[in-house]
Short mmCIF file of C-alpha atoms in Angstrom, two decimals:
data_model
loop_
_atom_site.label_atom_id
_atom_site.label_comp_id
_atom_site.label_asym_id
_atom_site.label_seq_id
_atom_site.Cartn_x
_atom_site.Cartn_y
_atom_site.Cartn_z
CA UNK A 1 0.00 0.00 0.00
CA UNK A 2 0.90 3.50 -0.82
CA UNK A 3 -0.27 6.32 1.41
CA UNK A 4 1.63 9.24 0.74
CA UNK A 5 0.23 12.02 -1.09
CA UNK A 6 1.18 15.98 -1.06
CA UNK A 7 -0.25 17.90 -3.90
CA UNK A 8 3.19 19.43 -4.83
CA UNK A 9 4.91 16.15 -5.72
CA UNK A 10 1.66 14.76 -7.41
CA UNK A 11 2.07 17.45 -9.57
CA UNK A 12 5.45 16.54 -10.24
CA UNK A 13 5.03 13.05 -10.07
CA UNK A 14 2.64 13.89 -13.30
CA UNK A 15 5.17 15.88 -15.08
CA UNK A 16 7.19 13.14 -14.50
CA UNK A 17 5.37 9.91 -16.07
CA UNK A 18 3.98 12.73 -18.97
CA UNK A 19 7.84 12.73 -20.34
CA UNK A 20 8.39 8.67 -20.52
CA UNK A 21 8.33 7.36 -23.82
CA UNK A 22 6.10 3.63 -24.09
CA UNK A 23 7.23 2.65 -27.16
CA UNK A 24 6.62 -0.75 -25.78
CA UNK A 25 3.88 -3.03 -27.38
CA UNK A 26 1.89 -2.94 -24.17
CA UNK A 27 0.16 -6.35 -22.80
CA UNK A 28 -3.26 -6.79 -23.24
CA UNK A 29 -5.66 -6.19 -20.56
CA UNK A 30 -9.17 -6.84 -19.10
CA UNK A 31 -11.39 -5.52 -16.99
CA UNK A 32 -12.56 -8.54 -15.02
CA UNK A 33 -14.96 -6.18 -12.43
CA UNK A 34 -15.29 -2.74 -11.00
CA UNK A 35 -16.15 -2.29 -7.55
CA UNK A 36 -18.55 1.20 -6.58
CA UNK A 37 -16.44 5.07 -6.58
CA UNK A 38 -14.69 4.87 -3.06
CA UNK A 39 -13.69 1.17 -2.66
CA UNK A 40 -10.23 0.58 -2.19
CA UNK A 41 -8.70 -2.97 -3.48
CA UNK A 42 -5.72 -3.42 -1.62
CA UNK A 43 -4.11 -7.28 -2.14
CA UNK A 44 -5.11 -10.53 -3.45
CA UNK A 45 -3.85 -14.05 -3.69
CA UNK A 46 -5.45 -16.71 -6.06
CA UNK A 47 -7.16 -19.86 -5.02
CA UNK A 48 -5.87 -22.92 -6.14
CA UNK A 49 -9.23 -23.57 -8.17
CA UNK A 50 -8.50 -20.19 -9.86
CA UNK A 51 -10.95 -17.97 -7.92
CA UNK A 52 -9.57 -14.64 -6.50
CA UNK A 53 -9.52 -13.18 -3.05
CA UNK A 54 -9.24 -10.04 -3.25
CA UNK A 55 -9.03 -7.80 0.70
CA UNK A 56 -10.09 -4.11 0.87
CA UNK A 57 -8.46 -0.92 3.00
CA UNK A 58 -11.96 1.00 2.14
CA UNK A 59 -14.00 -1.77 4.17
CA UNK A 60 -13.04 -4.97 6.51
CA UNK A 61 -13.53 -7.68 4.24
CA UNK A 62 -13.02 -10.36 1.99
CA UNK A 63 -14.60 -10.97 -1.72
CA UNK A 64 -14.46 -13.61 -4.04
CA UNK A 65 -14.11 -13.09 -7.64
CA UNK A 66 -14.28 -16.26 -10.34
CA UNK A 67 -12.36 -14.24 -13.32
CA UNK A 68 -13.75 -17.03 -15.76
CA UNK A 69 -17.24 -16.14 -15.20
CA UNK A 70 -19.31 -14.39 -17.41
CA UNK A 71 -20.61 -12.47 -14.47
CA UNK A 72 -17.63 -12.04 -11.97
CA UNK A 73 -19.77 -10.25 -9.56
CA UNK A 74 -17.82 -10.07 -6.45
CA UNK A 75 -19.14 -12.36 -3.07
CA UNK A 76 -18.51 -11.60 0.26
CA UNK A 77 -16.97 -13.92 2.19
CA UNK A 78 -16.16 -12.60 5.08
CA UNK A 79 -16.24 -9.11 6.96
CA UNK A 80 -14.12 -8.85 10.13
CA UNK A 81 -16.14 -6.63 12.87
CA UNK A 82 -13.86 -4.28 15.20
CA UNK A 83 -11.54 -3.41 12.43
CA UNK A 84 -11.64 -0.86 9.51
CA UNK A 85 -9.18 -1.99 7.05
CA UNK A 86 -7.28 -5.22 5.27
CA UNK A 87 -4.14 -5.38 3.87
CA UNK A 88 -1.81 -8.02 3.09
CA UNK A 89 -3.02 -11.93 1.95
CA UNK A 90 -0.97 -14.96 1.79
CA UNK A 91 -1.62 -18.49 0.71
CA UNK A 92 -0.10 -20.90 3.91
CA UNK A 93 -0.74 -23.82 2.53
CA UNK A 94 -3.84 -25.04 0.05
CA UNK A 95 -6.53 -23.00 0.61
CA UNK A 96 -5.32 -21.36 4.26
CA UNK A 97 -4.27 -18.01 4.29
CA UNK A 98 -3.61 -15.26 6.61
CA UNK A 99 -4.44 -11.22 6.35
CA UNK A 100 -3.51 -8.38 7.56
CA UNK A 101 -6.81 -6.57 9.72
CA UNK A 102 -6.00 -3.19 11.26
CA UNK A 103 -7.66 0.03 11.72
CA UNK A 104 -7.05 3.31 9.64
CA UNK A 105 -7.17 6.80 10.82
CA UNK A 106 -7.91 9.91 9.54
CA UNK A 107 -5.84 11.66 6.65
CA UNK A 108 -3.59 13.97 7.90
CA UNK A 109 -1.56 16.29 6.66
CA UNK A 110 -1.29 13.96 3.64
CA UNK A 111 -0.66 10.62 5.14
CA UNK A 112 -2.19 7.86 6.30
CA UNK A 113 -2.18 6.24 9.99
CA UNK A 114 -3.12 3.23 11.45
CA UNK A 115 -4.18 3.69 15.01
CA UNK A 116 -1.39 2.11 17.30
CA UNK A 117 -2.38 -1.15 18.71
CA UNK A 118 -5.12 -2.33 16.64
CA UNK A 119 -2.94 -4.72 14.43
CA UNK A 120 -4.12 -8.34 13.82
CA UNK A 121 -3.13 -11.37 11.76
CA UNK A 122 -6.09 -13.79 10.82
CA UNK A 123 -6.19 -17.75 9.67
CA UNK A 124 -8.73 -17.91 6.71
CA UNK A 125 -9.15 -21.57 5.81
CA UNK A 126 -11.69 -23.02 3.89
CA UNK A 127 -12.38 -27.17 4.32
CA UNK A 128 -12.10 -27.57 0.27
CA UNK A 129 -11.83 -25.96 -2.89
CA UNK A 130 -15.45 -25.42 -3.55
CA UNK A 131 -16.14 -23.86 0.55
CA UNK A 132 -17.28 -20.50 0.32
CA UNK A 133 -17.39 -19.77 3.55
CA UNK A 134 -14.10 -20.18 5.47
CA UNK A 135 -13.10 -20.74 9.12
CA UNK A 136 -11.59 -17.45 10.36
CA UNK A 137 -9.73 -17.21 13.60
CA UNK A 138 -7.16 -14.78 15.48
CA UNK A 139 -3.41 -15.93 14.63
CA UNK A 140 -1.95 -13.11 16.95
CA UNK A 141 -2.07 -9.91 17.84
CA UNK A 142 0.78 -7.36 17.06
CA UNK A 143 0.86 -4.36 19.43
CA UNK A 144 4.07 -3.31 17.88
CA UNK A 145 2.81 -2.94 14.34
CA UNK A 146 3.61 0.41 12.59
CA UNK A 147 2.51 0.29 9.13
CA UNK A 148 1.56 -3.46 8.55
CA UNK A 149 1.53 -3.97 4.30
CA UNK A 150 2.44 -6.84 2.84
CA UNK A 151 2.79 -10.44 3.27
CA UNK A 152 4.40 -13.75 1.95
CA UNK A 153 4.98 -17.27 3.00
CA UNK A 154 8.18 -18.24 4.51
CA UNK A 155 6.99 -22.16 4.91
CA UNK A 156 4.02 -24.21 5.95
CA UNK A 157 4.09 -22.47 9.25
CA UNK A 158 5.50 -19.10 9.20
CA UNK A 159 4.70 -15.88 7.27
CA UNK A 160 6.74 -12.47 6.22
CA UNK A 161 5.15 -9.04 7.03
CA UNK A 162 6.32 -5.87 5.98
CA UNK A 163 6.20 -3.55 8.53
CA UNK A 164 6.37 -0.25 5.90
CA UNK A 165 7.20 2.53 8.82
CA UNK A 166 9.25 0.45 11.18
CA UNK A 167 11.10 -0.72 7.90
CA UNK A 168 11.74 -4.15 8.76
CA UNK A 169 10.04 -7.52 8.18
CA UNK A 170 8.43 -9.52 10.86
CA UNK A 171 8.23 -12.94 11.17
CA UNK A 172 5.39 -14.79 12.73
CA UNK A 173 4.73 -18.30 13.98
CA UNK A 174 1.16 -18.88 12.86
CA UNK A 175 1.03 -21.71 14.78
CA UNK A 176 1.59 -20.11 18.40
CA UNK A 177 1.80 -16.39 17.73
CA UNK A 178 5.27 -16.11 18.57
CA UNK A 179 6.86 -12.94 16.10
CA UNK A 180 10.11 -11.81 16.05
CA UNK A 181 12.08 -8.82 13.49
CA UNK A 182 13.76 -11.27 10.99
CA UNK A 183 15.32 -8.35 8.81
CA UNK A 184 16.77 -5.40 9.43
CA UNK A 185 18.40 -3.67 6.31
CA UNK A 186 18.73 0.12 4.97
CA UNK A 187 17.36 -0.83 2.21
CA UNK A 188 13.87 -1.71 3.72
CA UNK A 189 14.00 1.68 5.77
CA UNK A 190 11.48 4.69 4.70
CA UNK A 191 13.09 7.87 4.54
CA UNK A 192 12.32 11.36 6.28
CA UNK A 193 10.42 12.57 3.33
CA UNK A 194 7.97 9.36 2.91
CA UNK A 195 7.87 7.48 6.05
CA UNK A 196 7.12 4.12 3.91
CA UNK A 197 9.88 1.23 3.47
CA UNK A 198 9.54 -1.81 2.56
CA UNK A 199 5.86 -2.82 1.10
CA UNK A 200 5.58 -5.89 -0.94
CA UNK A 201 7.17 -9.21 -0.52
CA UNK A 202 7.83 -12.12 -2.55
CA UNK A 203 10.08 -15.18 -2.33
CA UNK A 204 11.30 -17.34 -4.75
CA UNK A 205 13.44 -20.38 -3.43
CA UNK A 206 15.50 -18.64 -0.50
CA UNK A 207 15.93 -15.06 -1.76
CA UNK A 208 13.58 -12.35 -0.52
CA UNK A 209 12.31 -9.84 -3.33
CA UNK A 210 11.09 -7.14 -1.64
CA UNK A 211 9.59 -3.24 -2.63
CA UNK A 212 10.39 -0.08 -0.78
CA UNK A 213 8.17 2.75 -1.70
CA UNK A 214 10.12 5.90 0.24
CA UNK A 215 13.62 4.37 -1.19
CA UNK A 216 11.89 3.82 -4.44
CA UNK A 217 13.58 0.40 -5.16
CA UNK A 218 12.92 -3.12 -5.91
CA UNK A 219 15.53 -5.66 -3.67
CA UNK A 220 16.18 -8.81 -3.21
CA UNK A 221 17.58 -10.41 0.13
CA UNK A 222 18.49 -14.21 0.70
CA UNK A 223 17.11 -15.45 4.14
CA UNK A 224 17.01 -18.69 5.96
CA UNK A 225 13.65 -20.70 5.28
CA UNK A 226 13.34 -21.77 8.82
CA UNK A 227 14.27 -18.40 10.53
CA UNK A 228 13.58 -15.53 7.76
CA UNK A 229 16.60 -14.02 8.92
CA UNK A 230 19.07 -12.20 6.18
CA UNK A 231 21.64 -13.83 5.44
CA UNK A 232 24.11 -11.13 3.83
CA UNK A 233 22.77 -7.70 2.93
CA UNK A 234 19.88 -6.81 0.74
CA UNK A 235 20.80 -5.40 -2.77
CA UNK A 236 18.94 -2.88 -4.80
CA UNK A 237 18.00 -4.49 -8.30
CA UNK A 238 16.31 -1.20 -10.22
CA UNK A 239 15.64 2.14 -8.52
CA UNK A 240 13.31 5.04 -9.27
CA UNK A 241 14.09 8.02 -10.56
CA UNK A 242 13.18 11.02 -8.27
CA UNK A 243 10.48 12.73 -8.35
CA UNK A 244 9.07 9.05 -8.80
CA UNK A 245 7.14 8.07 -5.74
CA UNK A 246 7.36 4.08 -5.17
CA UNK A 247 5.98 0.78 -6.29
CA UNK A 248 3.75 -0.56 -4.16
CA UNK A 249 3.23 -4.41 -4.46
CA UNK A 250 4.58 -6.80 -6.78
CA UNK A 251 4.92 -10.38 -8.23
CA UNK A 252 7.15 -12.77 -9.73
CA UNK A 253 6.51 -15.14 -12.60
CA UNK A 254 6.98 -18.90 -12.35
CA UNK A 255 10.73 -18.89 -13.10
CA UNK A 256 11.50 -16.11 -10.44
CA UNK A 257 13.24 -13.90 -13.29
CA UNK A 258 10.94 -11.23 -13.89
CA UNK A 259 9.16 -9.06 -11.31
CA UNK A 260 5.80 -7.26 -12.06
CA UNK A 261 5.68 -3.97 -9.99
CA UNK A 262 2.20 -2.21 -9.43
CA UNK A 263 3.57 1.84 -9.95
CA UNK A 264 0.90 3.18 -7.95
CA UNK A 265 1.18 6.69 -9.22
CA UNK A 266 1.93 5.99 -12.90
CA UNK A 267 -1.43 3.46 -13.13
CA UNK A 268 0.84 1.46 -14.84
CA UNK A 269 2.44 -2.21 -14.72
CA UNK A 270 6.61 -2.53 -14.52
CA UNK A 271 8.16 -5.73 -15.93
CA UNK A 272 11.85 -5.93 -13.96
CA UNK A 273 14.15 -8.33 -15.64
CA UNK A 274 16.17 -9.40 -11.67
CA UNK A 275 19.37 -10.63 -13.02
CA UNK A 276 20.04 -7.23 -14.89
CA UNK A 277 17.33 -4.78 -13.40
CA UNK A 278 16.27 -4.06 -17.21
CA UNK A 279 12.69 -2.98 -17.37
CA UNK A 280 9.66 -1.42 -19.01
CA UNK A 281 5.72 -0.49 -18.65
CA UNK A 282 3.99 -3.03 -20.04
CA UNK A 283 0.02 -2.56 -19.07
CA UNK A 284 -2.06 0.55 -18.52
CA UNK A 285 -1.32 4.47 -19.13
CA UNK A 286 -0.33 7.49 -16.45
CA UNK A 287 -3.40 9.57 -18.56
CA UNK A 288 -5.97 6.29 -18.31
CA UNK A 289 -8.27 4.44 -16.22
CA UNK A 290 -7.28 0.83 -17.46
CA UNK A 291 -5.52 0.42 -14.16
CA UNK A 292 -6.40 3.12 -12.07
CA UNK A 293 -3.73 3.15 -9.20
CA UNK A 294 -2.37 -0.13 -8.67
CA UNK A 295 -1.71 -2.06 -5.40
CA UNK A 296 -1.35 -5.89 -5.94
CA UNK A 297 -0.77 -8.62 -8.27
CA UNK A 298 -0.62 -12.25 -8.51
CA UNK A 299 -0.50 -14.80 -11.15
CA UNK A 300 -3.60 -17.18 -11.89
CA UNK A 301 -3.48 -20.62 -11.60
CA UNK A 302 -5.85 -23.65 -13.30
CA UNK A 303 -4.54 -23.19 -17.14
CA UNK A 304 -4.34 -18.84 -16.47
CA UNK A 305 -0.40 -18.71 -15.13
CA UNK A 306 0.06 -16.36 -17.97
CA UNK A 307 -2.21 -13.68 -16.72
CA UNK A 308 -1.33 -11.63 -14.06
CA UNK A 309 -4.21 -10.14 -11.97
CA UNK A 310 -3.96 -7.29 -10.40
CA UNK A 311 -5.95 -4.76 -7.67
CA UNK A 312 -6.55 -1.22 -8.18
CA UNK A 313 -7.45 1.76 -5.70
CA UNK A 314 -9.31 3.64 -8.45
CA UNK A 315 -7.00 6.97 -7.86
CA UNK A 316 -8.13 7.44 -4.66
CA UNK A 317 -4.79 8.38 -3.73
CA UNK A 318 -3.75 9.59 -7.22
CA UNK A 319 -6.76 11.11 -9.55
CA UNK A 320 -6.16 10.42 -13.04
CA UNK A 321 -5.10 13.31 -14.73
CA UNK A 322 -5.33 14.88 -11.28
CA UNK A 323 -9.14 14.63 -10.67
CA UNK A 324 -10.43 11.43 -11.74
CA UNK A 325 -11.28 8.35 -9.49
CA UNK A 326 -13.24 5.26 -10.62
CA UNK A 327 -14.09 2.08 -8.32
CA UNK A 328 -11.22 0.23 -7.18
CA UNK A 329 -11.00 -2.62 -9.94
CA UNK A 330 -9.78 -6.41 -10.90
CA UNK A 331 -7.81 -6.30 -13.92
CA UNK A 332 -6.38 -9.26 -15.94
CA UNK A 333 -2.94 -8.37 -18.00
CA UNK A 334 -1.78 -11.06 -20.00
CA UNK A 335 1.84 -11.17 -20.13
CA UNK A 336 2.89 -14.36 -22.00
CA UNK A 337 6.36 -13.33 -23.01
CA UNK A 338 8.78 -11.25 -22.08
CA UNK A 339 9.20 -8.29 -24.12
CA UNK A 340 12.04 -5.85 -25.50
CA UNK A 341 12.73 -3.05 -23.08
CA UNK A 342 11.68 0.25 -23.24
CA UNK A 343 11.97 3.21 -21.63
CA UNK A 344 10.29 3.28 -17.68
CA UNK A 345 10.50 4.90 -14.24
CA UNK A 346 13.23 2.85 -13.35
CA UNK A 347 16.99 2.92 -13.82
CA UNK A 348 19.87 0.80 -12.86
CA UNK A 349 22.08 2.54 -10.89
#
């Protein structure tokens, strides 16, 4: 999630994205549904029959979406009383997953709290692949929680959480509650002028891929399966180029060599190439609605692990062309192969 917004670097964030050149062929995408003006689609993971769960920040809860439908309308399937907002999803094993539930504050001055002490991770396991409704129950509680964003699986037993204003990732025991800081790196700390680090996580065999929004990177840090702990430094595959404000989330195709970042601000897609940090927009347009303000993305499964799914926010944090907001949205972007490199927010450095 991205939560920074001052009027003076939107503008120049625009200015920005107006001067990059997309002489990419772009992927083709489609609109699988459109949620009401004001909803907020924040993460998603995809079941292993190829339905979506999609969490929101706008509302406490939990929709299905079957993308292969010829109505997708979204079902709920589960809203979690006492808190405001959902964040991060992860797949534990089959069909059991854990989310983020927290409470938002007011906007302030820009930004975006969550009230201290109101951080929770849940269990959402269904018996089979056809359940609709799941068993939900409290994993643990996390008092400590700045900024909780995203999350990934470590093992059959432990998760990853990105803990975007402490700038470090959290481990946690799902199966007693026990959490400890598993990484501490520069690279995953925000900075004084956007107080969000690290956001989205993704592993691939034992290395750590990893956003930071306030840094404006996407990293990569090996860890120990059993622990999570580091084990060397994090290094910076691509950076952004300032006035550029941060990916949020991202993904990683089957073979772990190509990262898809959501560019929040840009309502674009990134394709990363990790060994060489070569990349380019490949899906949507800074000037367009086709993926208003991404914030997650995930690859489908059952026959669709070339399309990449991903959430939107609708530009409720950044109005296309400055004052335009749709419903948050489910988009489909079908990436098949990679393609040649163009010009994008991103540089090696």
């Amino acid at each position: 999630m991205i939560v920074i917004l001052r009027r003076s670097s939107f503008i120049l964030i625009l200015l920005y994205f107006s001067s990059i050149s997309l002489v990419t062929a772009l992927y083709p995408t489609e609109l699988i549904y459109q949620f009401s003006n004001g909803t907020w689609v924040e993460n998603l993971v995809v079941r292993p029959s190829g339905t979506i769960l999609t969490t929101l920040i706008s509302s406490p809860e939990i929709y299905q979406i079957q993308p292969s439908s010829k109505r997708p309308d979204p079902e709920l399937v589960y809203h979690f009383d006492g808190f405001t907002a959902l964040l991060g999803i992860t797949q534990l094993t089959p069909d059991r997953y854990q989310v983020v539930a927290t409470n938002r504050s007011t906007v302030e001055s820009g930004k975006a709290y969550v009230i201290p002490n109101t951080t929770s991770i849940y269990s959402v396991n269904f018996p089979h692949q056809r359940s609709r409704t799941p068993d939900v129950r409290l994993t643990t509680r996390l008092p400590d929680a700045g900024f909780p964003n995203g999350l990934a699986t470590l093992n059959t037993h432990t998760i990853l959480l990105a803990d975007s204003t402490r700038g470090v990732v959290v481990a946690i025991d799902t199966r007693t509650g026990a959490n400890w800081i598993a990484i501490r790196d520069h690279l995953l700390a925000p900075t004084s002028t956007i107080p969000l680090g690290v956001n989205g996580l993704k592993i691939h065999g034992n290395t750590l891929y990893f956003t930071n929004t306030g840094q404006n990177l996407l990293g990569r840090v090996d860890i120990d399966l059993n622990s999570g702990a580091a084990l060397g430094p994090a290094l910076a595959i691509a950076y952004g180029q300032t006035p550029y404000s941060g990916s949020d989330d991202l993904a990683l195709d089957g073979k772990g060599d190509r990262a898809f970042l959501t560019n929040a601000a840009g309502h674009t897609i990134v394709e990363v190439d990790v060994e060489s940090g070569k990349q380019a927009i490949v899906a949507g347009d800074l000037n367009s609605t086709e993926i208003a303000q991404p914030t997650a993305a995930a690859f489908g499964r059952k026959g669709k692990q070339d399309t990449l799914y991903v959430t939107t926010a609708g530009g409720l944090l950044f109005p296309i062309n400055g004052d335009e907001i749709v419903g948050g949205q489910v988009v489909a972007v079908k990436v098949g192969e990679a393609t040649d490199v163009a010009d994008s927010p991103f540089r090696n450095r």
